[in-house]
CSV table of C-alpha atoms in Angstrom, one decimal:
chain,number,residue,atom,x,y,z
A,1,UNK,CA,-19.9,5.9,-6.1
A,2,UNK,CA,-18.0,5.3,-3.1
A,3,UNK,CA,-13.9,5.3,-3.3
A,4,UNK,CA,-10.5,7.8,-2.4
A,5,UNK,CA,-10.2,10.6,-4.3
A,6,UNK,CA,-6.8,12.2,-4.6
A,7,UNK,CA,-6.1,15.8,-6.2
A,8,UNK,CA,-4.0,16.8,-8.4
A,9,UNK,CA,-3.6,13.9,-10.5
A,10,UNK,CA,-0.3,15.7,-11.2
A,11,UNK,CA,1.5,18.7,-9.6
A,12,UNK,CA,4.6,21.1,-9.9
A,13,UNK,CA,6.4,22.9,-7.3
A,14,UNK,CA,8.9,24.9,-7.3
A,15,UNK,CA,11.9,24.8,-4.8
A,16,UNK,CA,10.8,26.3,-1.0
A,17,UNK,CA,7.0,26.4,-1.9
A,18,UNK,CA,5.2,24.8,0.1
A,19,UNK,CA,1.9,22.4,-1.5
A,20,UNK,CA,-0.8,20.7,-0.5
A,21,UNK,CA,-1.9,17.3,-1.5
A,22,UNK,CA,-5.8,16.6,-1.0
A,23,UNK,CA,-7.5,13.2,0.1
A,24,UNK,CA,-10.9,12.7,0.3
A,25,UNK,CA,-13.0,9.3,0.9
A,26,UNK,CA,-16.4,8.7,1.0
A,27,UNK,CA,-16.1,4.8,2.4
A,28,UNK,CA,-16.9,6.0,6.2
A,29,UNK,CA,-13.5,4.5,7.3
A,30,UNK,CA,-11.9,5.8,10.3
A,31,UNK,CA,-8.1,5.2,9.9
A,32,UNK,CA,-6.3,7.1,7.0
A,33,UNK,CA,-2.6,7.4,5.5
A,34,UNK,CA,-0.4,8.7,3.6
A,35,UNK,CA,2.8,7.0,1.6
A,36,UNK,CA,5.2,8.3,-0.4
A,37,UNK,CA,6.9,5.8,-3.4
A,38,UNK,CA,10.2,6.5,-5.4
A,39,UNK,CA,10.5,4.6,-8.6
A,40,UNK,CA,11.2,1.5,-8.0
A,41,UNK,CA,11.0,1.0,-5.0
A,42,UNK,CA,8.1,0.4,-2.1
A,43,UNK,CA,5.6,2.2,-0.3
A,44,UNK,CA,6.9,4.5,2.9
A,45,UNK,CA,4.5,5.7,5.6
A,46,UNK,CA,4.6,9.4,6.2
A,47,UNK,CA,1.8,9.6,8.3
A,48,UNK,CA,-1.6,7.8,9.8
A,49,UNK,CA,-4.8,9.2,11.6
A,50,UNK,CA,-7.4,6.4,13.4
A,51,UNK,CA,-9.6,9.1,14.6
A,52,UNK,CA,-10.3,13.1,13.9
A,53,UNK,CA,-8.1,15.1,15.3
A,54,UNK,CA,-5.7,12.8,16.3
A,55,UNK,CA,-2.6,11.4,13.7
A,56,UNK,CA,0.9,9.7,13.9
A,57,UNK,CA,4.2,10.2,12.5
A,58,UNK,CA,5.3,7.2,10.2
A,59,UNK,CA,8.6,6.4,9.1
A,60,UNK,CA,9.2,9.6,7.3
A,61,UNK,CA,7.5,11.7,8.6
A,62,UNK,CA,10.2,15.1,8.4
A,63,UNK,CA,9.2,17.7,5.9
A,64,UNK,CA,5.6,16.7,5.9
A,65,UNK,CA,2.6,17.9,7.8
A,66,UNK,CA,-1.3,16.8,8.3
A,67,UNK,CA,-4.1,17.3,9.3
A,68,UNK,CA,-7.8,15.4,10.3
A,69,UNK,CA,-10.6,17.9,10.9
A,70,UNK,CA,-13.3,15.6,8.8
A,71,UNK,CA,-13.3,12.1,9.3
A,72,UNK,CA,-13.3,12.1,4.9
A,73,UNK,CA,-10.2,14.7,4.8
A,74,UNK,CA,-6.5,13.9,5.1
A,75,UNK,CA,-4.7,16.5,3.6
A,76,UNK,CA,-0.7,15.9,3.3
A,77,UNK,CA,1.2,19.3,2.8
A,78,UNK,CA,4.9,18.8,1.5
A,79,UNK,CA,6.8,22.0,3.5
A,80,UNK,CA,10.0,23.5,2.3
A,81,UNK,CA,11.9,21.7,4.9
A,82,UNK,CA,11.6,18.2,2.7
A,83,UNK,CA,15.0,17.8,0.9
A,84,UNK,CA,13.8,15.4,-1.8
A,85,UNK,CA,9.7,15.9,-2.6
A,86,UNK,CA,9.9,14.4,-5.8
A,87,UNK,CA,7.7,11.4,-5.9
A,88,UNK,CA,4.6,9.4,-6.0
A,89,UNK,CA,1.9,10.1,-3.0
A,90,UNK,CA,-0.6,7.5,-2.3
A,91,UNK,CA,-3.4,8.1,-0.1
A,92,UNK,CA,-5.1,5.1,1.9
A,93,UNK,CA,-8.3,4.6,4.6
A,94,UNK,CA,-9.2,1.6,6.7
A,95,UNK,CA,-11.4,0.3,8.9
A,96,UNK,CA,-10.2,-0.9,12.0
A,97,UNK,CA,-8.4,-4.4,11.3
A,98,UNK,CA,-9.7,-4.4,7.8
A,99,UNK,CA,-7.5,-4.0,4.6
A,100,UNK,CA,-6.5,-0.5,3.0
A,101,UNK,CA,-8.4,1.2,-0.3
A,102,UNK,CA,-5.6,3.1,-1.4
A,103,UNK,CA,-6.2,6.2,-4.2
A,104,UNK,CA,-5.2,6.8,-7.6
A,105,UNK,CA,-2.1,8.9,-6.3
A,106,UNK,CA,-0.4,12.1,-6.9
A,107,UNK,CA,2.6,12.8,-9.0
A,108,UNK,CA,4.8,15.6,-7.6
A,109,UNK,CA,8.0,17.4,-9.2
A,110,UNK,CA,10.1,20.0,-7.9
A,111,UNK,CA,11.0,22.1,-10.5
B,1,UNK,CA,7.4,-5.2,12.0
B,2,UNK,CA,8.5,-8.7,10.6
B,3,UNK,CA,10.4,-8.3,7.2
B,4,UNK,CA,9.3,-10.0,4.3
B,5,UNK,CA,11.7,-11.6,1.4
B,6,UNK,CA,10.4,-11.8,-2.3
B,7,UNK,CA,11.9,-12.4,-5.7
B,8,UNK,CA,12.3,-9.3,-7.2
B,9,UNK,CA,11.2,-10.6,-10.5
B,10,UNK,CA,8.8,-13.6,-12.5
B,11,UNK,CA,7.8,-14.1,-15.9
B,12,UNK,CA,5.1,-16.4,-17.0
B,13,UNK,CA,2.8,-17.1,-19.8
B,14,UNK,CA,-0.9,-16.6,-20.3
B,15,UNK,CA,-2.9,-19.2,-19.2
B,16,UNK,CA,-0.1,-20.3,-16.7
B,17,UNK,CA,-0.5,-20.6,-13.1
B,18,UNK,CA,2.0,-18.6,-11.1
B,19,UNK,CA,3.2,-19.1,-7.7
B,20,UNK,CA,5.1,-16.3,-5.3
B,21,UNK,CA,6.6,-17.1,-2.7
B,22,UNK,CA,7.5,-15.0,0.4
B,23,UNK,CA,9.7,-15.6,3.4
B,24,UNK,CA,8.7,-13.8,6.5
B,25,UNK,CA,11.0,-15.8,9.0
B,26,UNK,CA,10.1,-13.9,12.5
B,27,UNK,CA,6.4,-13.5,11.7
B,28,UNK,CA,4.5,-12.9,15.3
B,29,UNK,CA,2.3,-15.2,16.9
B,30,UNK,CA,-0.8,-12.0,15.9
B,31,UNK,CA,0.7,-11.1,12.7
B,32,UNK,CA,-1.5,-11.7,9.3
B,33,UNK,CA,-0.3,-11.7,5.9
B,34,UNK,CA,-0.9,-9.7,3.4
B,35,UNK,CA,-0.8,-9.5,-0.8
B,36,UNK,CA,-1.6,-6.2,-2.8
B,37,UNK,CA,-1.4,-5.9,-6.0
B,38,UNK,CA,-0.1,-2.7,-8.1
B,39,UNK,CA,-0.2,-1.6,-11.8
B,40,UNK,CA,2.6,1.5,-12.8
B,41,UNK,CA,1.2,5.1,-11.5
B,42,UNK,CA,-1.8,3.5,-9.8
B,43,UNK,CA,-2.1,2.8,-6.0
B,44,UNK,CA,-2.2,-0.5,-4.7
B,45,UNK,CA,-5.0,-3.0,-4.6
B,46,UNK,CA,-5.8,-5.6,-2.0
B,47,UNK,CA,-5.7,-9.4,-2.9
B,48,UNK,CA,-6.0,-11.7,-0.3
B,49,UNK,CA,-5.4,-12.2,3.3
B,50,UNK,CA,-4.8,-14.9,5.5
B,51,UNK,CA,-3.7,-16.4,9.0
B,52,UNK,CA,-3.3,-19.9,8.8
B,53,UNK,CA,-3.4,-22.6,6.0
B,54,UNK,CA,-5.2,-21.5,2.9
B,55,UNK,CA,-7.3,-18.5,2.1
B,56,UNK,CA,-9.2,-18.7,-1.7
B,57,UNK,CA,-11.3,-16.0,-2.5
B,58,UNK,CA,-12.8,-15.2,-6.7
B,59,UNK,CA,-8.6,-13.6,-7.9
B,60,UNK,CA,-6.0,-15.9,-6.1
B,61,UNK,CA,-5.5,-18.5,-4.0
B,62,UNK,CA,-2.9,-18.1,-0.4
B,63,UNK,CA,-1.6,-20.8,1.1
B,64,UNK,CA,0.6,-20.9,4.4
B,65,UNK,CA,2.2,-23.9,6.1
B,66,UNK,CA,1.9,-24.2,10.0
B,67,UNK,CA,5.0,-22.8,10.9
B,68,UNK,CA,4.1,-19.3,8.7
B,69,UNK,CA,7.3,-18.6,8.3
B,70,UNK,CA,6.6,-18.2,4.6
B,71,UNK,CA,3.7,-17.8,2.1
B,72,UNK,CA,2.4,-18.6,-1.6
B,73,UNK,CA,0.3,-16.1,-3.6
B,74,UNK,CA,-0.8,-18.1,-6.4
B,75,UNK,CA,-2.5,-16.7,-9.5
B,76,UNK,CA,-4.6,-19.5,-11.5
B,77,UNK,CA,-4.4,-18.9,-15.4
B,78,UNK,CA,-3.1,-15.7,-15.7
B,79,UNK,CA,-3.2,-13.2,-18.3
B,80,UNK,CA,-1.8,-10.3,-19.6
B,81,UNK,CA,-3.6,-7.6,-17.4
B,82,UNK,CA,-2.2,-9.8,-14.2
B,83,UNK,CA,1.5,-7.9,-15.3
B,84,UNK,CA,2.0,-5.8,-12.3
B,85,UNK,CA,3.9,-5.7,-8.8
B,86,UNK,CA,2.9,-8.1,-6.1
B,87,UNK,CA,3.5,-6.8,-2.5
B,88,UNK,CA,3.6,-9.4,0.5
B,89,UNK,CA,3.3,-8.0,3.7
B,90,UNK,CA,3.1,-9.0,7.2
B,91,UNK,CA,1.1,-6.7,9.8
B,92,UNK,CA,-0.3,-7.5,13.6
B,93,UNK,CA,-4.1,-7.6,13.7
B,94,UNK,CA,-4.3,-5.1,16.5
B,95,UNK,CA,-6.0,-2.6,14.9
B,96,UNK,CA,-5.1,0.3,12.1
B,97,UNK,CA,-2.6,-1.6,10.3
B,98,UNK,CA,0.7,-0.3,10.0
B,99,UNK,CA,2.0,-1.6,6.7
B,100,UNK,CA,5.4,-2.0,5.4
B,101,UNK,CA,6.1,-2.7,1.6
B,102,UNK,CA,9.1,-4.0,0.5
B,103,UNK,CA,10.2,-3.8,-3.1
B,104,UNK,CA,7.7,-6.5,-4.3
B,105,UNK,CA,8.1,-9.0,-6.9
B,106,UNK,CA,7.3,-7.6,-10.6
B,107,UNK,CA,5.6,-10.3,-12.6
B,108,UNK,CA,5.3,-9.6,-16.5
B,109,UNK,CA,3.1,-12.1,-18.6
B,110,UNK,CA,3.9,-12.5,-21.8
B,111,UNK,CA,1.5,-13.6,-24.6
C-alpha cells in the first residue's frame, strides 16, 4: 500500500522543547517538502529536498530544521527558536515535474 | 512565482455544475497550472493540470483561453462530498515544483 505517512497524527509541546515531526513515503519519489498551514489560511513552504543529502530553505524556513539521509525520510524538527509553532504540518513528495502526494498532516500545539 | 486571484467563497447545489475561476495575470511563458483540492485537517489532493486550452481527466474538467492569464476548474454535478477548498496554483515546469497556495476558494454544497 504505497502513500506518505506522517506521525503523530497529533502532538503537544511545551514552550522551548524542541519536537520532531516524522515523514515517511514509500512512492520512490525523489523531491520532498514540508508546509506549514494556519487556520484559514494557505499552505507555506518551510523546506524542500530533490535529492539525499541535499535540501532548501522555503519561505519560512527560521525556527525549523531537516534533514534527508533516506530518500523515504524527511523529518521536520520545530526548534525553540520558532516564535509561533502552532499549526498544521503537511508533508509532500514528488517526482521530478510531476504533481505532489501530500500526507495526512500533523497537528501541533504549544502548550 | 506568478500570483493567483480566487473567490474566496461559492455555494452550489447537488447535482450542479460549478465553475472557479482564477486570475493569474503574469503567468510565464513555462508556467503550468495547477488545482488541489482539500477537505478540513486533511492534506491536499491533486485535481488536474494543464498548459494550454482544456485538460479533462475522470473528476473535473480545466479550461484555459490562449492568453492563460486566467483559468476554470469546473466540477460537473457535484455533490455533497465535493464541499472542500479548491487551490489554484501556478508553478514553472522546470523541475521540483515550488508551489505557492493562496487562500483558495471554499465551495460548500448544499443538499
Amino acid at each position: 500500500d504505497g502513500g506518505i505517512t506522517q506521525s503523530p497524527k497529533y502532538l503537544f509541546r511545551k514552550e522551548g522543547q524542541n519536537v520532531t515531526l516524522s515523514c515517511e513515503q514509500n512512492l520512490n519519489h525523489d523531491a520532498m517538502y514540508w508546509y506549514r498551514q494556519d487556520p484559514g489560511q494557505g499552505l507555506r513552504l518551510i523546506y524542500y529536498s530533490q535529492i539525499v543529502n541535499d535540501f532548501q530553505k522555503g519561505d519560512i524556513a527560521e525556527g525549523y530544521s531537516v534533514s534527508r539521509e533516506k530518500k523515504e525520510s524527511f523529518p521536520l524538527t520545530v526548534t525553540s527558536a520558532q516564535k509561533n509553532p502552532t499549526a498544521f504540518y503537511l508533508c509532500a513528495s514528488s517526482f521530478y515535474k510531476r504533481e505532489q502526494f501530500f500526507g495526512p498532516g500533523t497537528r501541533l500545539t504549544v502548550l | 512565482l506568478a500570483k493567483t486571484t480566487q473567490p474566496i467563497s461559492m455555494d452550489s447545489y447537488e447535482g450542479q455544475e460549478v465553475n472557479i475561476t482564477c486570475s493569474h495575470n503574469n503567468i510565464a511563458t513555462n508556467d503550468y497550472i495547477t488545482w488541489y483540492q482539500q477537505f478540513p485537517s486533511q492534506g491536499p489532493r491533486f485535481i488536474i493540470q494543464g498548459y494550454k486550452t482544456k485538460v479533462t481527466n475522470e473528476v473535473a474538467s480545466l479550461f484555459i483561453p490562449a492568453d492563460r492569464k486566467s483559468s476554470t476548474l469546473s466540477l460537473p454535478r457535484v455533490s455533497l462530498s465535493d464541499t472542500a477548498v479548491y487551490y489554484c496554483l501556478v508553478a514553472a515546469d522546470t523541475g521540483f515544483q515550488k508551489l505557492v497556495f493562496g487562500t483558495g476558494t471554499r465551495l460548500l454544497v448544499s443538499p
